[in-house]
PDB file of C-alpha atoms in Angstrom:
ATOM      1  CA  MET A   1    -154.583 258.106 -19.355  1.00  0.00           C
ATOM      2  CA  ILE A   2    -153.287 260.278 -22.163  1.00  0.00           C
ATOM      3  CA  ASP A   3    -151.174 259.175 -25.089  1.00  0.00           C
ATOM      4  CA  PRO A   4    -148.120 257.352 -23.690  1.00  0.00           C
ATOM      5  CA  LEU A   5    -145.715 259.270 -25.921  1.00  0.00           C
ATOM      6  CA  ARG A   6    -146.969 262.578 -24.582  1.00  0.00           C
ATOM      7  CA  ALA A   7    -146.858 261.151 -21.090  1.00  0.00           C
ATOM      8  CA  ALA A   8    -143.237 260.157 -21.708  1.00  0.00           C
ATOM      9  CA  ALA A   9    -142.385 263.712 -22.724  1.00  0.00           C
ATOM     10  CA  SER A  10    -144.032 265.122 -19.584  1.00  0.00           C
ATOM     11  CA  ILE A  11    -142.302 262.636 -17.293  1.00  0.00           C
ATOM     12  CA  ALA A  12    -138.923 263.349 -18.858  1.00  0.00           C
ATOM     13  CA  GLY A  13    -139.741 267.046 -18.454  1.00  0.00           C
ATOM     14  CA  SER A  14    -140.269 266.570 -14.735  1.00  0.00           C
ATOM     15  CA  GLY A  15    -136.912 264.780 -14.613  1.00  0.00           C
ATOM     16  CA  LEU A  16    -135.209 267.664 -16.427  1.00  0.00           C
ATOM     17  CA  THR A  17    -136.652 270.173 -13.946  1.00  0.00           C
ATOM     18  CA  ALA A  18    -135.590 268.088 -10.961  1.00  0.00           C
ATOM     19  CA  GLN A  19    -132.052 267.595 -12.243  1.00  0.00           C
ATOM     20  CA  SER A  20    -131.615 271.259 -13.085  1.00  0.00           C
ATOM     21  CA  THR A  21    -132.672 272.163  -9.544  1.00  0.00           C
ATOM     22  CA  ARG A  22    -129.961 269.790  -8.376  1.00  0.00           C
ATOM     23  CA  VAL A  23    -127.378 271.520 -10.554  1.00  0.00           C
ATOM     24  CA  ARG A  24    -128.502 274.865  -9.109  1.00  0.00           C
ATOM     25  CA  VAL A  25    -128.037 273.629  -5.553  1.00  0.00           C
ATOM     26  CA  VAL A  26    -124.615 272.170  -6.376  1.00  0.00           C
ATOM     27  CA  SER A  27    -123.482 275.488  -7.798  1.00  0.00           C
ATOM     28  CA  GLU A  28    -124.777 277.258  -4.690  1.00  0.00           C
ATOM     29  CA  ASN A  29    -122.639 274.922  -2.611  1.00  0.00           C
ATOM     30  CA  LEU A  30    -119.589 275.443  -4.798  1.00  0.00           C
ATOM     31  CA  ALA A  31    -119.988 279.207  -4.835  1.00  0.00           C
ATOM     32  CA  ASN A  32    -120.242 279.260  -1.046  1.00  0.00           C
ATOM     33  CA  ALA A  33    -117.404 276.811  -0.414  1.00  0.00           C
ATOM     34  CA  GLN A  34    -115.426 279.541   1.360  1.00  0.00           C
ATOM     35  CA  SER A  35    -118.263 281.538   2.932  1.00  0.00           C
ATOM     36  CA  THR A  36    -117.564 281.892   6.633  1.00  0.00           C
ATOM     37  CA  GLY A  37    -119.782 283.578   9.215  1.00  0.00           C
ATOM     38  CA  ARG A  38    -119.688 287.324   9.873  1.00  0.00           C
ATOM     39  CA  THR A  39    -119.348 287.512  13.636  1.00  0.00           C
ATOM     40  CA  PRO A  40    -116.675 285.806  15.739  1.00  0.00           C
ATOM     41  CA  GLY A  41    -117.418 282.123  16.323  1.00  0.00           C
ATOM     42  CA  SER A  42    -120.541 282.094  14.115  1.00  0.00           C
ATOM     43  CA  ASP A  43    -121.516 279.220  11.861  1.00  0.00           C
ATOM     44  CA  PRO A  44    -120.452 279.351   8.196  1.00  0.00           C
ATOM     45  CA  TYR A  45    -122.486 278.338   5.134  1.00  0.00           C
ATOM     46  CA  ARG A  46    -124.037 274.915   5.549  1.00  0.00           C
ATOM     47  CA  ARG A  47    -124.023 272.612   2.547  1.00  0.00           C
ATOM     48  CA  LYS A  48    -127.447 272.092   0.924  1.00  0.00           C
ATOM     49  CA  THR A  49    -128.759 268.787  -0.370  1.00  0.00           C
ATOM     50  CA  VAL A  50    -131.611 267.961  -2.721  1.00  0.00           C
ATOM     51  CA  ILE A  51    -134.240 265.360  -1.857  1.00  0.00           C
ATOM     52  CA  PHE A  52    -136.119 263.810  -4.775  1.00  0.00           C
ATOM     53  CA  SER A  53    -139.468 262.131  -4.465  1.00  0.00           C
ATOM     54  CA  SER A  54    -141.568 260.180  -6.877  1.00  0.00           C
ATOM     55  CA  GLU A  55    -145.145 261.319  -7.382  1.00  0.00           C
ATOM     56  CA  PHE A  56    -147.912 259.432  -9.108  1.00  0.00           C
ATOM     57  CA  ASP A  57    -149.547 261.702 -11.661  1.00  0.00           C
ATOM     58  CA  ARG A  58    -153.149 260.544 -12.123  1.00  0.00           C
ATOM     59  CA  GLN A  59    -153.608 262.331 -15.401  1.00  0.00           C
ATOM     60  CA  LEU A  60    -150.489 260.806 -16.910  1.00  0.00           C
ATOM     61  CA  GLY A  61    -150.992 257.469 -15.206  1.00  0.00           C
ATOM     62  CA  ALA A  62    -147.309 257.319 -14.401  1.00  0.00           C
ATOM     63  CA  ALA A  63    -144.794 258.388 -11.784  1.00  0.00           C
ATOM     64  CA  THR A  64    -143.146 261.758 -12.280  1.00  0.00           C
ATOM     65  CA  VAL A  65    -140.303 263.086 -10.158  1.00  0.00           C
ATOM     66  CA  SER A  66    -140.050 266.281  -8.197  1.00  0.00           C
ATOM     67  CA  VAL A  67    -137.746 267.949  -5.714  1.00  0.00           C
ATOM     68  CA  LYS A  68    -139.409 267.347  -2.363  1.00  0.00           C
ATOM     69  CA  SER A  69    -137.236 269.724  -0.419  1.00  0.00           C
ATOM     70  CA  VAL A  70    -133.798 271.225  -0.244  1.00  0.00           C
ATOM     71  CA  GLY A  71    -132.296 269.913   2.961  1.00  0.00           C
ATOM     72  CA  GLN A  72    -129.164 270.791   4.864  1.00  0.00           C
ATOM     73  CA  ASP A  73    -126.118 268.686   5.441  1.00  0.00           C
ATOM     74  CA  GLU A  74    -125.681 268.418   9.208  1.00  0.00           C
ATOM     75  CA  SER A  75    -122.138 267.096   9.081  1.00  0.00           C
ATOM     76  CA  PRO A  76    -119.571 268.953  11.219  1.00  0.00           C
ATOM     77  CA  PHE A  77    -117.649 271.977   9.894  1.00  0.00           C
ATOM     78  CA  ALA A  78    -113.968 271.910   9.163  1.00  0.00           C
ATOM     79  CA  VAL A  79    -112.001 274.180  11.511  1.00  0.00           C
ATOM     80  CA  THR A  80    -108.953 276.099  10.372  1.00  0.00           C
ATOM     81  CA  HIS A  81    -106.685 278.425  12.250  1.00  0.00           C
ATOM     82  CA  ASP A  82    -106.892 281.953  10.842  1.00  0.00           C
ATOM     83  CA  PRO A  83    -106.867 284.739  13.480  1.00  0.00           C
ATOM     84  CA  SER A  84    -107.165 287.492  10.858  1.00  0.00           C
ATOM     85  CA  ASN A  85    -110.595 286.279   9.725  1.00  0.00           C
ATOM     86  CA  PRO A  86    -113.532 288.310  11.114  1.00  0.00           C
ATOM     87  CA  ALA A  87    -115.287 285.037  11.969  1.00  0.00           C
ATOM     88  CA  ALA A  88    -112.394 283.772  14.091  1.00  0.00           C
ATOM     89  CA  ASP A  89    -113.209 282.974  17.720  1.00  0.00           C
ATOM     90  CA  ALA A  90    -111.057 283.849  20.723  1.00  0.00           C
ATOM     91  CA  ASP A  91    -108.507 281.132  19.872  1.00  0.00           C
ATOM     92  CA  GLY A  92    -108.210 282.250  16.236  1.00  0.00           C
ATOM     93  CA  ASN A  93    -110.114 279.238  14.904  1.00  0.00           C
ATOM     94  CA  VAL A  94    -112.522 279.690  11.975  1.00  0.00           C
ATOM     95  CA  LYS A  95    -115.293 277.273  11.068  1.00  0.00           C
ATOM     96  CA  MET A  96    -115.254 276.618   7.324  1.00  0.00           C
ATOM     97  CA  PRO A  97    -118.308 275.363   5.373  1.00  0.00           C
ATOM     98  CA  ASN A  98    -118.809 271.596   5.189  1.00  0.00           C
ATOM     99  CA  VAL A  99    -118.599 271.678   1.389  1.00  0.00           C
ATOM    100  CA  ASN A 100    -116.368 269.055  -0.181  1.00  0.00           C
ATOM    101  CA  MET A 101    -115.365 269.962  -3.731  1.00  0.00           C
ATOM    102  CA  LEU A 102    -114.955 266.327  -4.771  1.00  0.00           C
ATOM    103  CA  ILE A 103    -118.427 265.354  -3.584  1.00  0.00           C
ATOM    104  CA  GLU A 104    -119.963 268.368  -5.280  1.00  0.00           C
ATOM    105  CA  MET A 105    -118.222 267.615  -8.572  1.00  0.00           C
ATOM    106  CA  ALA A 106    -119.366 263.986  -8.444  1.00  0.00           C
ATOM    107  CA  ASP A 107    -122.899 265.140  -7.692  1.00  0.00           C
ATOM    108  CA  LEU A 108    -122.738 267.587 -10.572  1.00  0.00           C
ATOM    109  CA  ARG A 109    -121.563 264.883 -12.926  1.00  0.00           C
ATOM    110  CA  GLU A 110    -124.349 262.539 -11.857  1.00  0.00           C
ATOM    111  CA  ALA A 111    -126.951 265.268 -12.328  1.00  0.00           C
ATOM    112  CA  SER A 112    -125.597 265.975 -15.777  1.00  0.00           C
ATOM    113  CA  ARG A 113    -125.730 262.284 -16.718  1.00  0.00           C
ATOM    114  CA  SER A 114    -129.341 261.989 -15.550  1.00  0.00           C
ATOM    115  CA  TYR A 115    -130.218 265.156 -17.409  1.00  0.00           C
ATOM    116  CA  GLU A 116    -128.723 263.727 -20.588  1.00  0.00           C
ATOM    117  CA  ALA A 117    -130.688 260.513 -20.168  1.00  0.00           C
ATOM    118  CA  ASP A 118    -133.931 262.454 -19.677  1.00  0.00           C
ATOM    119  CA  LEU A 119    -133.208 264.561 -22.709  1.00  0.00           C
ATOM    120  CA  ARG A 120    -132.575 261.461 -24.738  1.00  0.00           C
ATOM    121  CA  MET A 121    -135.944 260.043 -23.759  1.00  0.00           C
ATOM    122  CA  VAL A 122    -137.618 263.241 -24.945  1.00  0.00           C
ATOM    123  CA  LYS A 123    -135.801 262.970 -28.253  1.00  0.00           C
ATOM    124  CA  GLN A 124    -136.740 259.331 -28.631  1.00  0.00           C
ATOM    125  CA  ALA A 125    -140.415 259.923 -27.879  1.00  0.00           C
ATOM    126  CA  ARG A 126    -140.413 262.721 -30.397  1.00  0.00           C
ATOM    127  CA  ALA A 127    -138.724 260.514 -33.004  1.00  0.00           C
ATOM    128  CA  MET A 128    -141.397 257.867 -32.459  1.00  0.00           C
ATOM    129  CA  ALA A 129    -144.206 260.382 -32.860  1.00  0.00           C
ATOM    130  CA  THR A 130    -142.591 261.755 -36.015  1.00  0.00           C
ATOM    131  CA  MET A 131    -142.241 258.252 -37.420  1.00  0.00           C
ATOM    132  CA  MET A 132    -145.943 257.670 -36.913  1.00  0.00           C
ATOM    133  CA  LEU A 133    -146.855 260.966 -38.542  1.00  0.00           C
ATOM    134  CA  ASP A 134    -144.634 260.123 -41.496  1.00  0.00           C
ATOM    135  CA  LEU A 135    -146.878 257.119 -42.116  1.00  0.00           C
ATOM    136  CA  LEU A 136    -149.728 259.504 -42.776  1.00  0.00           C
ATOM    137  CA  ARG A 137    -147.644 261.747 -44.963  1.00  0.00           C
ATOM    138  CA  ASN A 138    -146.443 259.219 -47.502  1.00  0.00           C
ATOM    139  CA  GLY A 139    -147.629 255.830 -46.357  1.00  0.00           C
TER     140      GLY A 139
ATOM    141  CA  MET B   1    -151.129 241.659 -39.503  1.00  0.00           C
ATOM    142  CA  LEU B   2    -151.841 245.359 -39.427  1.00  0.00           C
ATOM    143  CA  THR B   3    -153.713 244.949 -36.143  1.00  0.00           C
ATOM    144  CA  LEU B   4    -150.810 243.079 -34.658  1.00  0.00           C
ATOM    145  CA  ALA B   5    -148.372 245.771 -35.751  1.00  0.00           C
ATOM    146  CA  ALA B   6    -150.655 248.441 -34.288  1.00  0.00           C
ATOM    147  CA  GLU B   7    -150.942 246.497 -31.035  1.00  0.00           C
ATOM    148  CA  HIS B   8    -147.179 246.148 -30.813  1.00  0.00           C
ATOM    149  CA  ALA B   9    -146.746 249.843 -31.558  1.00  0.00           C
ATOM    150  CA  ARG B  10    -149.119 250.680 -28.721  1.00  0.00           C
ATOM    151  CA  TRP B  11    -147.259 248.381 -26.411  1.00  0.00           C
ATOM    152  CA  ALA B  12    -144.005 250.082 -27.444  1.00  0.00           C
ATOM    153  CA  THR B  13    -145.344 253.549 -26.595  1.00  0.00           C
ATOM    154  CA  VAL B  14    -146.529 252.375 -23.182  1.00  0.00           C
ATOM    155  CA  ARG B  15    -143.141 250.814 -22.515  1.00  0.00           C
ATOM    156  CA  GLN B  16    -141.432 254.000 -23.624  1.00  0.00           C
ATOM    157  CA  ALA B  17    -143.466 255.956 -21.056  1.00  0.00           C
ATOM    158  CA  VAL B  18    -142.624 253.465 -18.319  1.00  0.00           C
ATOM    159  CA  ILE B  19    -138.900 253.587 -19.105  1.00  0.00           C
ATOM    160  CA  THR B  20    -138.985 257.363 -19.129  1.00  0.00           C
ATOM    161  CA  GLY B  21    -140.562 257.244 -15.678  1.00  0.00           C
ATOM    162  CA  ASN B  22    -137.744 255.001 -14.490  1.00  0.00           C
ATOM    163  CA  ILE B  23    -135.078 257.317 -15.845  1.00  0.00           C
ATOM    164  CA  ALA B  24    -136.730 260.416 -14.394  1.00  0.00           C
ATOM    165  CA  ASN B  25    -136.790 258.672 -11.011  1.00  0.00           C
ATOM    166  CA  ALA B  26    -133.261 257.281 -11.296  1.00  0.00           C
ATOM    167  CA  ASN B  27    -132.102 259.413  -8.351  1.00  0.00           C
ATOM    168  CA  THR B  28    -135.202 259.031  -6.206  1.00  0.00           C
ATOM    169  CA  PRO B  29    -134.407 257.103  -3.042  1.00  0.00           C
ATOM    170  CA  GLY B  30    -136.480 253.952  -2.602  1.00  0.00           C
ATOM    171  CA  TYR B  31    -137.798 253.958  -6.155  1.00  0.00           C
ATOM    172  CA  VAL B  32    -138.119 250.531  -7.758  1.00  0.00           C
ATOM    173  CA  ALA B  33    -137.796 250.159 -11.537  1.00  0.00           C
ATOM    174  CA  LEU B  34    -140.984 249.266 -13.396  1.00  0.00           C
ATOM    175  CA  ASP B  35    -141.453 247.324 -16.596  1.00  0.00           C
ATOM    176  CA  VAL B  36    -144.358 246.429 -18.852  1.00  0.00           C
ATOM    177  CA  GLU B  37    -145.340 242.794 -19.251  1.00  0.00           C
ATOM    178  CA  PRO B  38    -143.543 241.339 -22.287  1.00  0.00           C
ATOM    179  CA  PHE B  39    -145.395 241.453 -25.580  1.00  0.00           C
ATOM    180  CA  SER B  40    -145.048 237.694 -26.095  1.00  0.00           C
ATOM    181  CA  ALA B  41    -147.222 237.068 -23.025  1.00  0.00           C
ATOM    182  CA  VAL B  42    -149.976 239.092 -24.618  1.00  0.00           C
ATOM    183  CA  LEU B  43    -149.479 237.344 -27.926  1.00  0.00           C
ATOM    184  CA  ALA B  44    -149.876 233.892 -26.387  1.00  0.00           C
ATOM    185  CA  GLU B  45    -153.048 235.068 -24.759  1.00  0.00           C
ATOM    186  CA  THR B  46    -154.700 236.587 -27.810  1.00  0.00           C
ATOM    187  CA  SER B  47    -153.594 234.355 -30.673  1.00  0.00           C
ATOM    188  CA  GLY B  48    -154.919 230.860 -31.216  1.00  0.00           C
ATOM    189  CA  ALA B  49    -158.408 229.669 -31.985  1.00  0.00           C
ATOM    190  CA  LYS B  50    -160.072 231.891 -29.443  1.00  0.00           C
ATOM    191  CA  MET B  51    -162.689 234.316 -30.664  1.00  0.00           C
ATOM    192  CA  ALA B  52    -161.810 237.845 -29.805  1.00  0.00           C
ATOM    193  CA  ARG B  53    -163.542 241.135 -30.047  1.00  0.00           C
ATOM    194  CA  THR B  54    -161.041 243.106 -32.029  1.00  0.00           C
ATOM    195  CA  SER B  55    -163.149 246.156 -32.757  1.00  0.00           C
ATOM    196  CA  PRO B  56    -165.535 248.176 -30.613  1.00  0.00           C
ATOM    197  CA  ALA B  57    -168.056 247.790 -33.447  1.00  0.00           C
ATOM    198  CA  HIS B  58    -168.274 244.023 -32.891  1.00  0.00           C
ATOM    199  CA  LEU B  59    -171.186 242.842 -30.829  1.00  0.00           C
ATOM    200  CA  THR B  60    -170.582 240.998 -27.604  1.00  0.00           C
ATOM    201  CA  VAL B  61    -172.341 237.780 -26.751  1.00  0.00           C
ATOM    202  CA  ASN B  62    -175.342 239.332 -25.091  1.00  0.00           C
ATOM    203  CA  GLY B  63    -175.830 241.671 -28.003  1.00  0.00           C
ATOM    204  CA  THR B  64    -174.630 244.946 -26.602  1.00  0.00           C
ATOM    205  CA  ALA B  65    -171.517 246.600 -27.818  1.00  0.00           C
ATOM    206  CA  ALA B  66    -169.349 247.288 -24.830  1.00  0.00           C
ATOM    207  CA  ASP B  67    -167.564 250.566 -24.479  1.00  0.00           C
ATOM    208  CA  ASP B  68    -164.062 250.655 -25.816  1.00  0.00           C
ATOM    209  CA  ASP B  69    -161.693 247.944 -24.694  1.00  0.00           C
ATOM    210  CA  GLN B  70    -158.276 249.348 -25.225  1.00  0.00           C
ATOM    211  CA  ARG B  71    -155.980 246.899 -23.645  1.00  0.00           C
ATOM    212  CA  ILE B  72    -154.509 248.051 -20.366  1.00  0.00           C
ATOM    213  CA  TRP B  73    -150.959 246.802 -20.205  1.00  0.00           C
ATOM    214  CA  GLN B  74    -149.877 245.536 -16.866  1.00  0.00           C
ATOM    215  CA  VAL B  75    -146.988 247.373 -15.331  1.00  0.00           C
ATOM    216  CA  LYS B  76    -145.013 245.397 -12.792  1.00  0.00           C
ATOM    217  CA  GLU B  77    -142.230 246.217 -10.396  1.00  0.00           C
ATOM    218  CA  THR B  78    -138.959 244.533 -11.228  1.00  0.00           C
ATOM    219  CA  GLY B  79    -137.781 244.739  -7.639  1.00  0.00           C
ATOM    220  CA  ALA B  80    -134.445 246.264  -8.569  1.00  0.00           C
ATOM    221  CA  PRO B  81    -133.257 249.859  -8.462  1.00  0.00           C
ATOM    222  CA  VAL B  82    -132.912 251.753 -11.742  1.00  0.00           C
ATOM    223  CA  GLU B  83    -129.824 251.045 -13.844  1.00  0.00           C
ATOM    224  CA  LEU B  84    -129.457 253.986 -16.192  1.00  0.00           C
ATOM    225  CA  ASP B  85    -127.586 252.174 -18.973  1.00  0.00           C
ATOM    226  CA  GLN B  86    -129.958 249.222 -18.879  1.00  0.00           C
ATOM    227  CA  GLN B  87    -132.929 251.531 -19.189  1.00  0.00           C
ATOM    228  CA  LEU B  88    -131.375 253.392 -22.083  1.00  0.00           C
ATOM    229  CA  MET B  89    -130.763 250.123 -23.877  1.00  0.00           C
ATOM    230  CA  ALA B  90    -134.360 249.072 -23.276  1.00  0.00           C
ATOM    231  CA  ALA B  91    -135.482 252.409 -24.689  1.00  0.00           C
ATOM    232  CA  ASP B  92    -133.382 251.834 -27.797  1.00  0.00           C
ATOM    233  CA  ASP B  93    -134.999 248.421 -28.126  1.00  0.00           C
ATOM    234  CA  VAL B  94    -138.449 249.954 -27.925  1.00  0.00           C
ATOM    235  CA  ASN B  95    -137.517 252.524 -30.505  1.00  0.00           C
ATOM    236  CA  ARG B  96    -136.270 249.881 -32.915  1.00  0.00           C
ATOM    237  CA  GLY B  97    -139.417 247.813 -32.440  1.00  0.00           C
ATOM    238  CA  PHE B  98    -141.536 250.844 -33.108  1.00  0.00           C
ATOM    239  CA  ALA B  99    -139.607 251.631 -36.291  1.00  0.00           C
ATOM    240  CA  LEU B 100    -140.134 248.039 -37.400  1.00  0.00           C
ATOM    241  CA  ASP B 101    -143.887 248.316 -36.774  1.00  0.00           C
ATOM    242  CA  ASN B 102    -144.006 251.442 -38.844  1.00  0.00           C
ATOM    243  CA  ALA B 103    -142.093 249.815 -41.665  1.00  0.00           C
ATOM    244  CA  ILE B 104    -144.457 246.839 -41.615  1.00  0.00           C
ATOM    245  CA  VAL B 105    -147.544 249.029 -41.676  1.00  0.00           C
ATOM    246  CA  ARG B 106    -146.061 251.031 -44.515  1.00  0.00           C
ATOM    247  CA  ALA B 107    -145.185 247.929 -46.536  1.00  0.00           C
ATOM    248  CA  PHE B 108    -148.601 246.390 -46.109  1.00  0.00           C
ATOM    249  CA  HIS B 109    -150.283 249.642 -46.892  1.00  0.00           C
ATOM    250  CA  ARG B 110    -148.277 249.850 -50.117  1.00  0.00           C
ATOM    251  CA  MET B 111    -149.320 246.329 -51.003  1.00  0.00           C
ATOM    252  CA  LEU B 112    -152.965 247.172 -50.382  1.00  0.00           C
ATOM    253  CA  MET B 113    -152.684 250.298 -52.465  1.00  0.00           C
ATOM    254  CA  ALA B 114    -150.962 248.417 -55.290  1.00  0.00           C
ATOM    255  CA  SER B 115    -153.693 245.799 -55.392  1.00  0.00           C
ATOM    256  CA  THR B 116    -156.544 248.289 -55.313  1.00  0.00           C
ATOM    257  CA  ARG B 117    -155.118 250.687 -57.820  1.00  0.00           C
ATOM    258  CA  THR B 118    -156.993 250.554 -61.136  1.00  0.00           C
ATOM    259  CA  GLY B 119    -155.276 250.062 -64.489  1.00  0.00           C
ATOM    260  CA  PRO B 120    -152.333 252.039 -65.780  1.00  0.00           C
TER     261      PRO B 120
END
């Protein structure tokens, strides 16, 4: 097991990576909130979700976090009536992506909070290491 | 006193690592928050009239110096999911304890230096 303070920095680093992946996926969802299919009756963009998993790192002797996979939200699409859309079927109905702005914004906010917390742990570990080094400097 | 401060500082760093692990896994489904055994439990165990090997240079009973015995702190599951604010507060606590350890070491070191310093 390596120095716990360095381990803390690495673990928080894994958290930062995982949360930034989450932010990336949320922005993909938001950007594609209006992306319909190309051919009549085809499926539109399907909302993506992030799945986290905890991994035990033997070298660190602690559990880091990683993005296991980016899954897909299988919930049904919203259907709107828009005959002028190229993706409209024979009845003029268009399937819209199952992206809900509110859910995405909440997800984004949660990711940002977790990111902040991780960042704070990095700062704190660094402050502790600096404190210890200061003992050597002018103890 | 210095040993105790050092021990507490080591405990604080381990706890810091554990809390960081909790925060990193705050959004992992099924993850249970971990915590290090409290320092007082260790204190009760090591203080008192018991003889302890406090340095790897000390000889053990059968005359051979064992390899290093850095204490391995026990990490236990708390059985609850991670509460972000609680963890941050615990981290602040650890940080304050660590700062206190450092201040103690510094103060004692100054005292030692003052007493060993020769004449004006």
